Amino acid sequence: MTSPLGIFNNQLIKFFEDLSESFPEERDIKSALELIRLAKLSNPRIIQTLFYEHVYTSLDEPIKREDSDYVVAYAKSKIENQFNEISPALLIFQKYWTTISDNSKKSIWSYLKVLCILCERARN
């Protein structure tokens, strides 16, 4: 049986794979995907820790309410001040949110909601 941490990491990798397919011109997403895959092999806890520190603690409630204005402002601030492996996912909000389809937005919100739940489970 896969641990909550393993399930979280697999879901985050799937999210970045989908982002990479949807935004093939964004090399940072591809690079982040490779870094996340490597981290999963060498130190899987660090991925969850980064997500917790840079997404979950500040965005769990805004994600639940699908508050794109808050998430876009947060993404912009985070990318400008503290870039890390999770930042390319936040880039989608800053750079593309106003132009992507409603179905893509729904998919991203779904991923983020599930990732927040899995992050919390992996942390406990």
Short mmCIF file of C-alpha atoms in Angstrom, two decimals:
data_model
loop_
_atom_site.label_atom_id
_atom_site.label_comp_id
_atom_site.label_asym_id
_atom_site.label_seq_id
_atom_site.Cartn_x
_atom_site.Cartn_y
_atom_site.Cartn_z
CA MET A 1 0.00 0.00 0.00
CA THR A 2 1.30 3.45 -0.92
CA SER A 3 1.87 5.88 1.94
CA PRO A 4 0.09 9.26 2.11
CA LEU A 5 3.43 10.88 1.26
CA GLY A 6 3.81 8.65 -1.81
CA ILE A 7 0.27 9.42 -2.94
CA PHE A 8 0.92 13.16 -2.52
CA ASN A 9 4.17 13.00 -4.50
CA ASN A 10 2.58 10.96 -7.30
CA GLN A 11 -0.29 13.44 -7.56
CA LEU A 12 2.07 16.43 -7.64
CA ILE A 13 4.10 14.77 -10.39
CA LYS A 14 0.90 14.10 -12.36
CA PHE A 15 -0.09 17.77 -11.94
CA PHE A 16 3.27 18.96 -13.28
CA GLU A 17 3.08 16.44 -16.15
CA ASP A 18 -0.31 17.86 -17.12
CA LEU A 19 0.98 21.43 -16.80
CA SER A 20 3.97 20.52 -18.96
CA GLU A 21 1.67 19.11 -21.65
CA SER A 22 -0.66 22.12 -21.47
CA PHE A 23 2.15 24.70 -21.50
CA PRO A 24 4.98 23.08 -23.51
CA GLU A 25 6.66 26.45 -24.05
CA GLU A 26 7.29 26.82 -20.29
CA ARG A 27 10.69 25.26 -19.71
CA ASP A 28 10.51 26.05 -16.00
CA ILE A 29 7.61 23.62 -15.64
CA LYS A 30 9.59 20.85 -17.33
CA SER A 31 12.63 21.60 -15.18
CA ALA A 32 10.52 21.60 -12.02
CA LEU A 33 8.98 18.28 -13.03
CA GLU A 34 12.42 16.73 -13.37
CA LEU A 35 13.53 18.17 -10.02
CA ILE A 36 10.40 16.84 -8.32
CA ARG A 37 10.97 13.39 -9.83
CA LEU A 38 14.58 13.41 -8.60
CA ALA A 39 13.56 14.63 -5.16
CA LYS A 40 10.99 11.85 -4.93
CA LEU A 41 13.82 9.36 -5.33
CA SER A 42 16.31 11.00 -2.99
CA ASN A 43 14.19 12.81 -0.37
CA PRO A 44 10.44 12.48 -0.94
CA ARG A 45 9.56 14.46 2.20
CA ILE A 46 11.15 17.64 0.84
CA ILE A 47 8.54 17.89 -1.93
CA GLN A 48 5.69 17.81 0.55
CA THR A 49 7.52 20.25 2.83
CA LEU A 50 8.00 22.75 -0.01
CA PHE A 51 4.35 22.46 -1.01
CA TYR A 52 3.26 22.88 2.60
CA GLU A 53 5.43 25.94 3.17
CA HIS A 54 4.83 27.69 -0.16
CA VAL A 55 1.29 26.70 -1.09
CA TYR A 56 -0.71 25.00 1.65
CA THR A 57 -0.06 27.40 4.54
CA SER A 58 -1.01 30.48 2.53
CA LEU A 59 -3.41 29.12 -0.06
CA ASP A 60 -5.45 26.27 1.44
CA GLU A 61 -8.49 28.48 2.13
CA PRO A 62 -8.24 30.58 -1.08
CA ILE A 63 -7.97 27.34 -3.08
CA LYS A 64 -11.05 25.92 -1.36
CA ARG A 65 -13.03 29.03 -2.37
CA GLU A 66 -11.36 29.21 -5.79
CA ASP A 67 -10.23 32.78 -5.13
CA SER A 68 -8.18 33.37 -8.26
CA ASP A 69 -7.51 37.04 -7.46
CA TYR A 70 -5.83 36.11 -4.18
CA VAL A 71 -3.91 33.22 -5.73
CA VAL A 72 -2.71 35.37 -8.65
CA ALA A 73 -1.49 38.10 -6.28
CA TYR A 74 0.19 35.50 -4.06
CA ALA A 75 1.81 33.82 -7.07
CA LYS A 76 3.20 37.11 -8.33
CA SER A 77 4.66 37.97 -4.93
CA LYS A 78 6.10 34.49 -4.39
CA ILE A 79 7.71 34.30 -7.84
CA GLU A 80 9.27 37.74 -7.46
CA ASN A 81 10.60 37.11 -3.95
CA GLN A 82 11.23 33.41 -3.42
CA PHE A 83 11.48 31.08 -6.42
CA ASN A 84 11.52 27.33 -5.72
CA GLU A 85 10.47 24.06 -7.37
CA ILE A 86 6.77 24.77 -6.74
CA SER A 87 6.90 28.26 -8.30
CA PRO A 88 6.32 27.17 -11.93
CA ALA A 89 2.84 25.97 -10.98
CA LEU A 90 2.15 29.37 -9.45
CA LEU A 91 3.42 30.94 -12.68
CA ILE A 92 0.33 29.56 -14.43
CA PHE A 93 -1.85 31.80 -12.28
CA GLN A 94 0.27 34.88 -12.85
CA LYS A 95 0.90 34.44 -16.56
CA TYR A 96 -2.03 32.52 -18.06
CA TRP A 97 -5.03 32.57 -15.73
CA THR A 98 -7.01 35.19 -17.65
CA THR A 99 -6.59 33.39 -20.97
CA ILE A 100 -7.05 29.69 -20.20
CA SER A 101 -10.37 27.91 -20.69
CA ASP A 102 -12.88 27.31 -17.93
CA ASN A 103 -12.23 23.57 -18.21
CA SER A 104 -8.51 24.12 -17.67
CA LYS A 105 -9.26 26.32 -14.67
CA LYS A 106 -11.53 23.63 -13.21
CA SER A 107 -8.82 21.04 -13.69
CA ILE A 108 -6.19 23.21 -11.99
CA TRP A 109 -8.52 23.97 -9.06
CA SER A 110 -9.27 20.25 -8.71
CA TYR A 111 -5.59 19.36 -8.66
CA LEU A 112 -4.82 22.04 -6.09
CA LYS A 113 -7.70 21.04 -3.82
CA VAL A 114 -6.66 17.39 -3.92
CA LEU A 115 -3.01 18.30 -3.36
CA CYS A 116 -3.92 20.36 -0.29
CA ILE A 117 -5.89 17.44 1.16
CA LEU A 118 -3.07 15.00 0.40
CA CYS A 119 -0.48 17.40 1.80
CA GLU A 120 -2.38 17.58 5.07
CA ARG A 121 -2.69 13.78 5.24
CA ALA A 122 1.00 13.29 4.47
CA ARG A 123 1.89 15.77 7.18
CA ASN A 124 -0.13 13.97 9.90
#
